[in-house]
Amino acid sequence: MVLRYSKVVANWTAAISKKDAFQKVPKVEESTNFLRELIKKDLSKGGRIHDRVGRTGDVVRTRFPPEPNGYLHIGHAKSICLNFGFAAEFGGRCHLRFDDTNPASEKQEYIDAIRSDVKWLGFDWGEHNYYASSYFDQLYTWAEYLITEGKAYVDSQTKEEARINRGTVTKKGKNSPFRDRSVEENLKLFREMRDGKHPEGAHMLRAKIDMGSANMNMRDPGLYRVLHKEHPHTGNKWCIYPIYDFAHGQEDAIEGITHSFCTLEFDQHRPLYDWFLDNLPIPGKEKCRPIQTEFAKLVLKDVVLSKRNLKVCVENKVVTGWDDPRMPTLCGLRRRGIPPAAIRRFCEDIGVTRNFSVVDTAKLDDVVREELDVNCERRFAALSPIKVTITDLPADFRQELKADNHPKNPSMGSRPIIFTPTIYIDHGDFMFDPPADYFRLKPNGEAMLRTCGIIIKVNEVVQDPTTKAVVELKCTHEKAGNRKVAGHIGWVSADDCVFVTANVYEPLFKVGVVNHEEEADADAEAGAEGEEEDAAEDEEKKLASHDEARQKVLKMVNENSIRAHKAVVEKNLATAAPETSFQFERLGYFVVDKNSTPDNIVFNRTITLRASGPEKDTGRSRKAEQEEQMRLKKLLEDLPASEMFKIQKDKYSKFDADGIPTHDAKGTELSKGAIKKLKKEAEKQTKKLAAKK
């Protein structure tokens, strides 16, 4: 039975509230980051861990506990930034712990990739890199302890029998017929499981809790299952492995974690987390007991973040690998040219709550643009180049010019570029039959070449006789002097350029087809059922289910998510180091691909210069833009700060109580950085009006 995630949580919460079951986390008010407020409360006088204040580098202990069964994605970035960020903020430390309890799906490849991604994001665990597998001996000892205490038993039901007897959200479960085995028989069977004497799926060690509990996770949950699989770290030492729920809380306790932050689907697992801590002889738990607190995971609009679904794309060669620039994995974002600082800022800007919500990708885009705008040098390029021959210049004409690397930052210096009679321009800078407000090149039209102060005029258009595509423009030139023209275009000298592959990306999945509630349901369902179901699942049914899911994912894929252009760029980019980003003027931000070589130079477009993208640029004249700016400036002269933005309906649609915009014209919420800038503008306006009085 599949329930919507919100309903699963609601049903469970309503049911257990009748018993006031296991609620140990103090309630805190929601804020932009309620977890930060919780830590402050715990550290305050009389707080849960006030005695730790003053410890050098160990005031709080958090952890980031990925399972090494795949690559990290941007959803994980939120948890990484929270846990490592809080440790740094409050003078503590964050552990990187690999929860490697399931060797069936874990690889050293994933472990290495996770380490690399966390470091790239800007965080360091120091000496505190741990593994669940390091605690397998202790966990086994504690499992036997529960058996001897009569709180665990070996269950020999089939998967189907266990499923039926477990009950449903609205129907109580039934005790297993093996629940009352003696301590001696349970120990004997469990040790036989350990020694490899039973096949996978034959037995499951379960905690003996309450099959009538309203919380299904408390209905005799699995502790250990048989898995005859080699482990990346322990090799073939074990053929039984602990279920994640049995390992999670105990690992936190062993490591002295003060704050265990999990995503919201683990809300239903917290009572079990506490049950294990209550019923196991864990040293020191009375002094510093870990407490689990849940927060809403990061969900991005039209972005698939399910590892299972992303794996479909990799296995079916929809993408080139986990680090394909179209993937939302951290290594994919890195290859796309997304700065780690932008991801950190984004995760801080969106805040932390317990409410499920979908974040518009435009918020991330805004932060990425802001970060790249400040740090990227500028270059001229043409994605789809058109040859331009300036016929009234001598064939051997060469003029060396200086071009600024950044128009707003002189400290970034300049670079030499060569102007010659043969140049390339982008196809977007010429139109045969343009609209009235198009001011770049057209037949018999003219435009200014940027940086060199030359105006060129189109006298002849050469087309391919078969395709009719424009292959060359023959032009004449004149020095601009004091003459002004409306259109200004970029260019690259044919004698001072290099041809490259420029990959331009669109979303990997079709817009509007990603069902984020369904993805959340899958997470909640996986959490409710646990790894024990996977351990005994019928192979034929598993394959059929996976094939159905695969077909569903493949139907969502955008077949036009990549376009490879044979582009032309300034020759100085031939030696640019991999992962170096540039702004190709008017075309967007591009990064040198990590696999780029001198013989095969590859750039990946990170993002367009603005949300609309350069393809929609109309080439409106600078004069028209200046007249509009002057008109707006005049209107703003005497307007109070609370009204100055409201007249700009082409830019903003929603405002706060002070008249500061909160949403752009399309209804997309503005980033915190953008709102901060607008507030400064409003303050200037207020001071300006006050000075007039």
XYZ file of C-alpha atoms in Angstrom:
693
model
C 0.000 0.000 0.000
C 1.381 3.390 -1.036
C 0.420 6.531 0.850
C 1.455 10.091 0.113
C 4.470 10.998 2.239
C 2.557 13.684 4.126
C -0.185 11.160 4.905
C 2.307 8.559 6.089
C 3.769 11.050 8.539
C 0.337 12.338 9.564
C -1.069 8.848 10.205
C 1.961 7.811 12.229
C 2.049 11.049 14.222
C -1.666 10.912 15.018
C -1.428 7.288 16.092
C 1.542 7.554 18.423
C 0.354 10.805 19.977
C -2.280 8.754 21.779
C 0.494 6.934 23.609
C 2.883 9.889 23.790
C 5.397 7.408 22.434
C 9.132 7.987 22.773
C 9.052 11.758 22.138
C 12.357 13.025 23.551
C 13.309 15.886 21.260
C 12.509 19.305 22.762
C 10.123 21.363 20.652
C 11.610 24.483 19.144
C 10.081 27.314 17.202
C 10.434 27.189 13.433
C 12.857 29.735 12.019
C 14.994 30.041 8.931
C 17.266 27.511 10.631
C 15.618 25.941 13.639
C 18.517 23.507 14.089
C 20.867 26.394 14.835
C 18.437 27.620 17.485
C 18.279 24.124 18.971
C 22.075 23.965 19.341
C 22.118 27.412 20.947
C 19.481 26.252 23.433
C 21.455 23.083 24.248
C 24.599 25.146 24.895
C 22.892 27.812 26.982
C 23.039 27.799 30.784
C 21.062 24.826 32.011
C 21.048 23.346 28.516
C 21.614 19.716 27.667
C 25.333 20.117 26.813
C 26.186 23.379 28.566
C 29.086 21.611 30.316
C 30.859 21.253 26.943
C 31.166 25.021 26.463
C 34.843 25.953 26.428
C 36.135 22.675 25.044
C 38.656 23.523 22.356
C 37.409 22.140 19.052
C 34.908 19.809 20.698
C 31.952 21.864 21.928
C 29.514 20.035 19.658
C 29.880 16.874 17.607
C 27.881 16.364 14.430
C 28.276 13.787 11.683
C 27.633 13.355 7.980
C 26.838 9.634 7.531
C 26.469 8.735 3.825
C 25.906 5.183 2.699
C 28.594 4.473 0.064
C 26.130 3.069 -2.487
C 26.290 5.918 -5.007
C 27.477 9.433 -5.674
C 26.462 12.451 -3.609
C 24.041 14.953 -5.154
C 23.018 18.506 -4.345
C 20.425 17.220 -1.875
C 23.273 15.828 0.211
C 25.004 19.214 0.023
C 22.379 20.631 2.373
C 23.211 18.031 5.025
C 26.962 18.430 4.481
C 26.769 22.216 4.845
C 24.568 21.944 7.932
C 26.653 19.400 9.812
C 30.108 20.698 8.950
C 28.872 24.279 9.144
C 27.438 23.901 12.644
C 30.635 22.206 13.839
C 32.680 25.168 12.614
C 30.217 27.759 13.885
C 30.022 26.382 17.423
C 33.645 25.310 17.834
C 33.095 21.609 17.401
C 33.897 18.861 14.962
C 32.021 16.916 12.300
C 32.661 13.242 11.649
C 32.562 11.763 8.169
C 31.127 8.319 8.784
C 30.422 5.785 6.080
C 27.374 3.722 6.998
C 28.620 0.676 5.139
C 26.156 -1.894 6.471
C 25.025 -3.222 3.075
C 27.881 -4.749 1.032
C 25.445 -5.716 -1.727
C 25.453 -2.135 -3.045
C 28.603 -0.505 -1.649
C 31.922 0.081 -3.427
C 35.293 1.660 -2.694
C 34.634 3.810 -5.783
C 31.757 5.501 -3.960
C 33.794 5.984 -0.779
C 36.566 7.735 -2.717
C 34.050 9.888 -4.610
C 32.256 10.964 -1.413
C 35.536 12.021 0.200
C 36.451 14.010 -2.898
C 33.050 15.735 -3.066
C 33.024 16.778 0.593
C 36.509 18.275 0.271
C 35.583 20.058 -2.968
C 32.603 21.572 -1.200
C 35.064 23.140 1.237
C 34.930 20.909 4.321
C 37.448 18.731 6.135
C 36.833 16.005 8.707
C 40.470 15.932 9.827
C 41.221 12.652 11.592
C 37.551 11.876 12.146
C 36.787 9.530 9.258
C 34.857 6.507 10.547
C 33.027 3.445 9.264
C 30.036 1.533 10.576
C 31.995 -1.620 9.721
C 34.592 -0.640 12.348
C 31.881 -1.265 14.948
C 30.638 -4.630 13.606
C 32.225 -6.585 16.484
C 30.593 -4.329 19.064
C 27.230 -4.369 17.296
C 27.313 -8.159 17.189
C 28.051 -8.280 20.927
C 25.095 -5.981 21.596
C 22.840 -8.146 19.406
C 23.705 -11.175 21.542
C 23.074 -9.046 24.636
C 19.511 -8.325 23.447
C 18.977 -12.044 22.861
C 20.144 -12.939 26.379
C 17.863 -10.221 27.790
C 14.897 -11.737 25.955
C 14.602 -8.648 23.740
C 15.603 -10.212 20.412
C 14.815 -13.453 18.570
C 15.641 -15.249 15.325
C 12.630 -15.123 13.010
C 12.318 -17.837 10.352
C 9.227 -16.565 8.538
C 9.264 -16.213 4.766
C 9.166 -12.714 3.360
C 5.494 -13.046 2.476
C 4.575 -14.386 5.929
C 6.474 -11.555 7.607
C 4.774 -8.984 5.355
C 1.292 -10.267 6.176
C 1.914 -10.560 9.906
C 3.432 -7.089 10.078
C 0.039 -5.510 9.428
C -0.537 -2.064 7.934
C -0.614 1.548 9.054
C -4.239 1.069 10.146
C -4.099 -2.614 11.153
C -2.051 -4.077 14.004
C 0.520 -6.754 13.319
C 0.625 -10.345 14.604
C 3.396 -12.033 16.536
C 5.719 -14.299 14.584
C 5.300 -18.018 15.430
C 9.050 -17.980 16.205
C 8.838 -15.053 18.615
C 8.921 -17.223 21.741
C 11.991 -19.260 20.948
C 14.230 -19.801 23.963
C 17.327 -17.713 24.560
C 19.484 -20.785 23.937
C 17.837 -21.600 20.592
C 18.066 -17.974 19.454
C 21.773 -17.781 20.352
C 22.445 -21.079 18.565
C 20.652 -19.973 15.375
C 22.190 -16.494 15.423
C 25.697 -17.930 15.736
C 24.946 -20.350 12.903
C 23.872 -17.339 10.817
C 27.183 -15.677 11.689
C 29.119 -18.819 10.725
C 27.506 -19.013 7.271
C 25.387 -22.101 7.902
C 22.142 -20.609 6.542
C 21.231 -19.143 3.142
C 20.162 -15.570 2.528
C 16.532 -14.972 3.480
C 16.277 -18.027 5.747
C 16.420 -16.118 9.055
C 16.301 -12.590 10.418
C 17.302 -11.470 13.896
C 14.549 -9.178 15.183
C 14.077 -6.948 18.210
C 11.169 -8.063 20.378
C 9.221 -4.829 20.891
C 5.488 -4.546 20.064
C 3.682 -5.947 17.011
C 0.654 -3.873 18.011
C 2.516 -0.552 17.961
C 0.973 2.271 15.957
C 4.468 2.947 14.613
C 5.303 0.170 12.169
C 9.020 0.639 12.756
C 8.469 -0.655 16.296
C 6.831 -3.885 15.122
C 9.727 -6.223 15.832
C 12.179 -4.554 13.460
C 15.049 -6.455 11.889
C 18.500 -6.234 13.471
C 20.597 -8.625 11.364
C 20.111 -10.397 8.023
C 22.144 -13.046 6.234
C 24.175 -11.694 3.292
C 26.866 -13.838 1.714
C 28.621 -10.825 0.231
C 32.202 -9.596 0.428
C 32.519 -6.274 2.230
C 34.791 -3.438 0.926
C 36.477 -3.144 4.355
C 35.923 -6.367 6.294
C 36.266 -8.725 3.341
C 34.668 -12.116 3.986
C 34.810 -11.933 7.776
C 31.037 -11.547 8.056
C 28.090 -13.137 6.308
C 25.539 -11.370 8.504
C 25.184 -7.606 8.489
C 23.316 -5.174 10.763
C 20.270 -3.318 9.509
C 20.887 0.444 9.282
C 18.459 1.242 12.123
C 20.348 -1.062 14.469
C 23.666 0.586 13.620
C 22.723 4.266 13.348
C 22.077 5.298 16.966
C 24.774 3.067 18.398
C 27.380 4.580 16.064
C 26.319 8.051 17.197
C 26.663 6.983 20.823
C 30.073 5.334 20.337
C 31.392 8.486 18.667
C 29.870 10.829 21.261
C 27.708 12.673 18.741
C 25.783 15.488 20.438
C 23.413 16.299 17.558
C 22.225 13.687 15.086
C 20.490 15.537 12.231
C 18.509 13.456 9.730
C 16.103 14.174 6.908
C 12.402 14.044 7.595
C 11.687 10.446 6.529
C 13.671 9.311 9.607
C 11.121 11.030 11.849
C 9.289 7.692 12.051
C 12.505 5.908 13.016
C 13.356 8.100 16.012
C 11.416 5.971 18.551
C 13.470 2.948 17.449
C 16.680 5.000 17.621
C 15.799 5.776 21.249
C 14.687 2.216 22.058
C 18.124 0.845 21.191
C 19.862 3.515 23.267
C 17.539 2.737 26.197
C 18.011 -1.024 26.041
C 21.717 -1.450 25.285
C 24.595 -1.139 27.803
C 26.308 1.706 25.940
C 29.074 3.281 28.043
C 28.697 6.998 28.752
C 25.203 7.351 27.298
C 23.875 8.885 30.506
C 26.411 11.702 30.318
C 26.126 12.529 26.619
C 23.301 10.790 24.851
C 22.844 11.557 21.157
C 19.470 12.976 20.127
C 18.044 12.679 16.636
C 16.332 15.700 15.075
C 14.799 15.761 11.604
C 14.655 18.479 8.969
C 13.147 18.725 5.484
C 15.477 17.591 2.718
C 16.370 19.750 -0.256
C 14.030 19.209 -3.203
C 14.711 21.149 -6.419
C 11.998 21.802 -8.979
C 12.266 19.530 -12.047
C 15.424 17.880 -10.696
C 15.553 14.152 -9.928
C 17.497 13.452 -6.729
C 16.667 9.786 -6.264
C 19.876 7.725 -6.414
C 17.874 4.871 -7.882
C 16.539 6.997 -10.745
C 19.895 8.636 -11.409
C 21.444 5.176 -11.570
C 18.984 4.307 -14.351
C 20.364 7.217 -16.382
C 23.929 6.033 -15.877
C 23.267 2.342 -16.574
C 21.225 3.102 -19.706
C 23.870 5.530 -21.018
C 21.485 8.479 -21.029
C 24.483 10.306 -19.561
C 28.208 9.626 -19.829
C 28.560 8.802 -16.129
C 27.873 10.029 -12.612
C 29.929 13.164 -13.319
C 28.076 14.101 -16.507
C 27.508 17.902 -16.346
C 23.747 17.349 -16.673
C 23.623 15.282 -13.494
C 22.697 16.862 -10.127
C 25.537 14.944 -8.482
C 28.191 17.073 -6.824
C 30.829 15.757 -9.222
C 28.455 16.581 -12.105
C 27.891 20.107 -10.816
C 31.640 20.503 -10.400
C 32.223 19.436 -13.995
C 29.479 21.834 -15.078
C 31.414 24.672 -13.429
C 29.132 25.373 -10.458
C 31.343 27.010 -7.776
C 31.310 25.260 -4.378
C 30.884 28.682 -2.731
C 27.609 29.116 -4.628
C 26.293 25.792 -3.317
C 27.248 26.712 0.257
C 25.538 30.104 -0.073
C 22.452 28.542 -1.622
C 22.120 26.010 1.204
C 22.320 28.828 3.759
C 19.861 31.035 1.849
C 17.073 28.444 1.600
C 17.007 27.930 5.367
C 16.002 24.837 7.343
C 12.488 23.816 8.366
C 10.463 20.656 8.939
C 8.046 21.430 6.100
C 8.244 19.583 2.788
C 8.691 22.114 -0.005
C 10.047 22.358 -3.527
C 12.732 24.992 -4.142
C 12.755 26.709 -7.527
C 16.029 26.061 -9.378
C 16.041 29.778 -10.261
C 17.241 30.432 -6.697
C 20.322 28.317 -7.255
C 20.842 29.881 -10.682
C 20.799 33.391 -9.193
C 23.458 32.530 -6.626
C 25.620 30.809 -9.250
C 25.452 33.862 -11.531
C 26.345 36.217 -8.702
C 29.341 34.095 -7.737
C 30.622 33.690 -11.293
C 30.056 37.327 -12.225
C 32.493 38.467 -9.549
C 35.185 35.856 -10.157
C 35.242 35.094 -13.886
C 37.466 36.724 -16.475
C 35.768 37.728 -19.730
C 36.544 36.361 -23.187
C 35.149 36.729 -26.725
C 33.723 33.614 -28.381
C 31.286 32.476 -31.048
C 29.238 29.339 -30.405
C 28.094 29.046 -34.017
C 30.654 31.153 -35.857
C 30.088 33.114 -39.059
C 33.169 34.195 -40.988
C 33.457 37.951 -41.585
C 35.890 39.328 -44.173
C 36.632 43.045 -44.014
C 37.391 43.624 -47.664
C 38.854 47.133 -47.449
C 41.670 46.157 -45.070
C 45.006 44.837 -46.366
C 45.318 41.060 -46.091
C 48.350 41.379 -43.802
C 46.754 43.986 -41.495
C 47.254 43.254 -37.775
C 46.481 45.469 -34.795
C 47.219 44.457 -31.206
C 44.640 45.634 -28.687
C 44.190 45.400 -24.926
C 40.933 43.916 -23.627
C 39.915 44.158 -19.979
C 39.590 40.810 -18.235
C 36.779 42.157 -16.034
C 34.856 45.411 -16.623
C 34.253 45.959 -12.889
C 37.568 44.769 -11.490
C 40.707 46.450 -12.890
C 42.888 44.321 -10.610
C 42.146 41.337 -12.868
C 44.210 43.052 -15.552
C 43.935 42.878 -19.318
C 44.967 40.609 -22.178
C 46.284 41.221 -25.704
C 43.966 40.396 -28.617
C 44.680 40.747 -32.332
C 42.393 42.509 -34.815
C 42.729 41.219 -38.401
C 40.750 41.499 -41.659
C 39.149 38.074 -41.128
C 37.192 37.565 -37.931
C 34.380 35.403 -36.590
C 31.117 36.570 -35.021
C 28.340 34.527 -33.446
C 25.349 33.588 -35.596
C 23.117 35.463 -33.167
C 24.728 38.722 -34.250
C 23.363 38.529 -37.813
C 19.798 38.238 -39.100
C 18.456 38.355 -42.645
C 15.083 39.781 -41.754
C 15.287 41.139 -38.208
C 12.527 42.809 -36.173
C 12.493 46.605 -35.935
C 14.286 46.714 -32.581
C 17.183 44.466 -33.686
C 20.376 46.549 -33.884
C 23.126 44.107 -34.737
C 24.200 43.060 -38.222
C 21.810 42.563 -41.142
C 22.078 43.022 -44.943
C 23.403 46.551 -45.494
C 23.367 47.030 -41.723
C 26.229 47.990 -39.467
C 27.484 47.408 -35.947
C 30.386 48.337 -33.707
C 33.073 45.735 -33.012
C 33.713 45.781 -29.301
C 37.087 46.902 -27.924
C 38.606 47.982 -31.272
C 36.394 51.014 -32.066
C 35.644 49.795 -35.602
C 32.238 49.943 -37.308
C 31.622 47.315 -39.992
C 28.897 47.308 -42.648
C 27.548 44.205 -44.402
C 27.849 44.512 -48.186
C 27.467 40.883 -49.233
C 26.069 37.732 -47.659
C 27.552 34.410 -48.822
C 25.341 31.344 -48.354
C 25.871 27.643 -48.731
C 24.285 26.741 -52.084
C 22.603 23.631 -50.673
C 21.557 24.508 -47.126
C 21.290 28.281 -47.624
C 23.106 28.715 -44.306
C 25.132 31.910 -43.965
C 28.822 31.039 -44.245
C 30.417 34.447 -44.713
C 29.728 38.169 -44.476
C 31.762 40.533 -46.610
C 32.022 43.927 -44.986
C 33.714 47.289 -45.164
C 34.891 49.228 -42.140
C 35.383 52.708 -40.743
C 36.801 54.023 -37.507
C 34.049 54.990 -35.131
C 35.586 58.234 -33.893
C 32.763 60.187 -32.282
C 30.131 58.340 -34.263
C 27.759 56.158 -32.273
C 25.841 53.136 -33.505
C 23.175 51.119 -31.743
C 24.608 47.606 -32.067
C 27.812 46.374 -30.412
C 29.042 42.840 -31.051
C 31.877 40.564 -29.971
C 34.367 39.015 -32.363
C 37.355 36.680 -32.549
C 40.260 37.057 -34.979
C 40.629 34.182 -37.444
C 44.414 34.457 -36.986
C 44.290 34.485 -33.191
C 41.694 31.866 -32.297
C 41.213 28.194 -31.573
C 38.285 25.928 -32.401
C 36.776 24.082 -29.448
C 33.804 21.935 -28.534
C 31.303 23.947 -26.492
C 28.598 21.886 -24.796
C 25.359 23.725 -24.105
C 22.946 22.053 -21.693
C 19.239 21.981 -20.995
C 17.572 20.171 -18.037
C 18.178 16.409 -18.080
C 14.489 15.765 -17.411
C 11.498 17.287 -19.149
C 10.023 20.294 -17.375
C 7.004 19.438 -15.235
C 7.336 15.636 -15.334
C 9.241 15.066 -12.092
C 6.817 14.071 -9.329
C 8.579 15.277 -6.192
C 5.884 13.933 -3.855
C 6.297 10.526 -5.449
C 10.059 10.654 -4.870
C 9.408 11.571 -1.244
C 6.927 8.684 -1.003
C 9.624 6.307 -2.245
C 12.014 7.562 0.438
C 9.373 7.229 3.153
C 8.383 3.770 1.966
C 12.007 2.644 1.823
C 12.484 3.937 5.344
C 9.348 2.207 6.608
C 10.171 -1.170 5.059
C 13.895 -1.130 5.785
C 16.780 -3.137 4.386
C 15.286 -6.339 5.743
C 12.806 -6.416 2.872
C 15.580 -6.134 0.291
C 17.467 -8.990 1.908
C 14.705 -11.512 1.255
C 13.028 -10.047 -1.824
C 12.134 -12.474 -4.572
C 14.645 -11.958 -7.395
C 12.069 -12.274 -10.190
C 9.739 -9.714 -8.619
C 12.679 -7.431 -7.919
C 13.747 -7.493 -11.578
C 10.190 -6.817 -12.788
C 9.808 -3.913 -10.392
C 13.164 -2.436 -11.432
C 12.291 -2.723 -15.132
C 9.004 -0.880 -14.597
C 10.807 1.893 -12.686
C 13.494 2.054 -15.395
C 10.943 2.565 -18.154
C 9.240 5.296 -16.147
C 12.512 7.187 -15.638
C 13.540 6.893 -19.288
C 10.232 8.407 -20.422
C 10.986 11.520 -18.354
C 14.362 12.134 -20.001
C 14.781 15.231 -22.148
C 16.312 13.954 -25.401
C 17.573 17.453 -26.232
C 19.488 18.043 -23.016
C 22.844 18.624 -24.753
C 23.978 20.439 -27.892
C 27.646 20.287 -28.897
C 28.828 23.340 -30.831
C 31.996 23.685 -32.883
C 32.811 27.057 -31.390
C 35.655 29.495 -31.825
C 37.322 31.276 -28.899
C 40.316 33.488 -28.208
C 43.601 31.663 -28.694
C 44.731 32.369 -25.125
C 42.095 29.887 -23.927
C 44.033 27.015 -25.526
C 46.172 26.795 -22.383
C 43.417 27.386 -19.818
C 43.568 24.818 -17.021
C 40.718 22.299 -16.564
C 37.929 23.508 -14.246
C 38.757 27.179 -14.945
C 35.648 29.286 -15.591
C 35.172 32.236 -17.948
C 32.361 34.447 -19.089
C 31.983 34.241 -22.849
C 30.537 37.701 -23.450
C 26.815 37.594 -24.248
C 26.870 33.776 -24.379
C 27.089 32.736 -20.735
C 29.542 31.247 -18.258
C 31.696 28.346 -19.460
C 34.186 26.055 -17.760
C 37.087 24.053 -19.207
C 36.055 20.401 -19.007
C 38.156 18.221 -16.726
C 39.000 15.918 -19.662
C 39.904 18.728 -22.038
C 43.274 18.349 -23.818
C 45.280 20.616 -26.149
C 44.171 18.396 -29.059
C 40.529 18.322 -27.986
C 39.575 21.462 -26.067
C 36.150 21.208 -24.462
C 34.093 23.853 -22.656
C 30.854 23.225 -20.774
C 28.311 25.986 -20.353
C 27.564 26.419 -16.680
C 24.696 28.874 -17.022
C 23.387 31.689 -19.196
C 24.017 35.334 -18.323
C 20.416 35.779 -17.277
C 17.376 33.585 -16.785
C 16.011 34.251 -20.266
C 19.268 33.166 -21.912
C 21.127 34.914 -24.685
C 19.030 33.246 -27.373
C 16.147 35.546 -26.431
C 18.240 38.694 -26.531
C 16.545 41.134 -28.922
C 19.586 43.311 -29.586
C 17.652 46.383 -28.428
C 19.619 49.575 -28.931
C 21.702 51.017 -26.155
C 20.033 54.370 -26.794
C 16.589 52.887 -26.126
C 17.869 51.258 -22.947
C 19.433 54.536 -21.789
C 16.206 56.460 -22.460
C 14.265 53.909 -20.397
C 16.801 54.191 -17.576
C 16.527 57.994 -17.592
C 12.733 57.797 -17.499
C 12.862 55.444 -14.523
C 15.467 57.575 -12.762
C 13.237 60.638 -13.083
C 10.261 58.752 -11.701
C 12.306 57.581 -8.717
C 13.598 61.019 -7.741
C 10.790 61.834 -5.305
C 9.344 58.404 -4.568
C 9.658 57.063 -0.996
C 11.639 53.856 -0.547
C 8.430 51.911 0.084
C 7.189 52.718 -3.442
C 10.371 52.873 -5.537
C 10.340 49.209 -6.524
C 6.595 48.820 -6.980
C 6.614 50.856 -10.195
C 9.090 48.403 -11.730
C 6.472 45.829 -12.681
C 8.683 44.380 -15.389
C 11.103 43.271 -12.656
C 9.124 42.526 -9.490
C 5.745 41.049 -8.574
C 5.664 40.705 -4.768
C 6.930 42.900 -1.929
C 7.317 42.803 1.839
C 5.734 45.258 4.271
C 8.505 47.799 3.602
C 8.074 47.637 -0.165
C 11.230 45.549 -0.719
C 10.739 43.042 -3.576
C 10.581 39.373 -2.594
C 9.687 37.872 -5.999
C 10.691 38.671 -9.571
C 8.242 39.418 -12.397
C 7.728 35.689 -13.050
C 6.869 35.038 -9.401
C 10.170 33.381 -8.537
C 11.362 34.124 -5.006
C 14.475 36.313 -4.925
C 17.637 35.078 -3.234
C 18.671 36.531 0.126
C 21.657 38.185 -1.559
C 19.422 39.943 -4.094
C 17.017 41.149 -1.390
C 19.944 42.448 0.662
C 21.114 44.567 -2.279
C 17.601 45.972 -2.786
C 17.389 46.910 0.882
C 20.615 48.893 0.518
C 19.121 50.716 -2.475
C 16.048 51.561 -0.387
C 18.236 52.892 2.424
C 20.067 55.143 -0.040
C 16.740 56.440 -1.344
C 15.561 57.229 2.189
C 18.780 59.132 2.963
C 18.565 60.982 -0.339
C 14.996 62.170 0.311
C 15.885 63.157 3.884
C 18.767 65.307 2.590
C 16.385 67.162 0.270
C 14.135 68.321 3.139
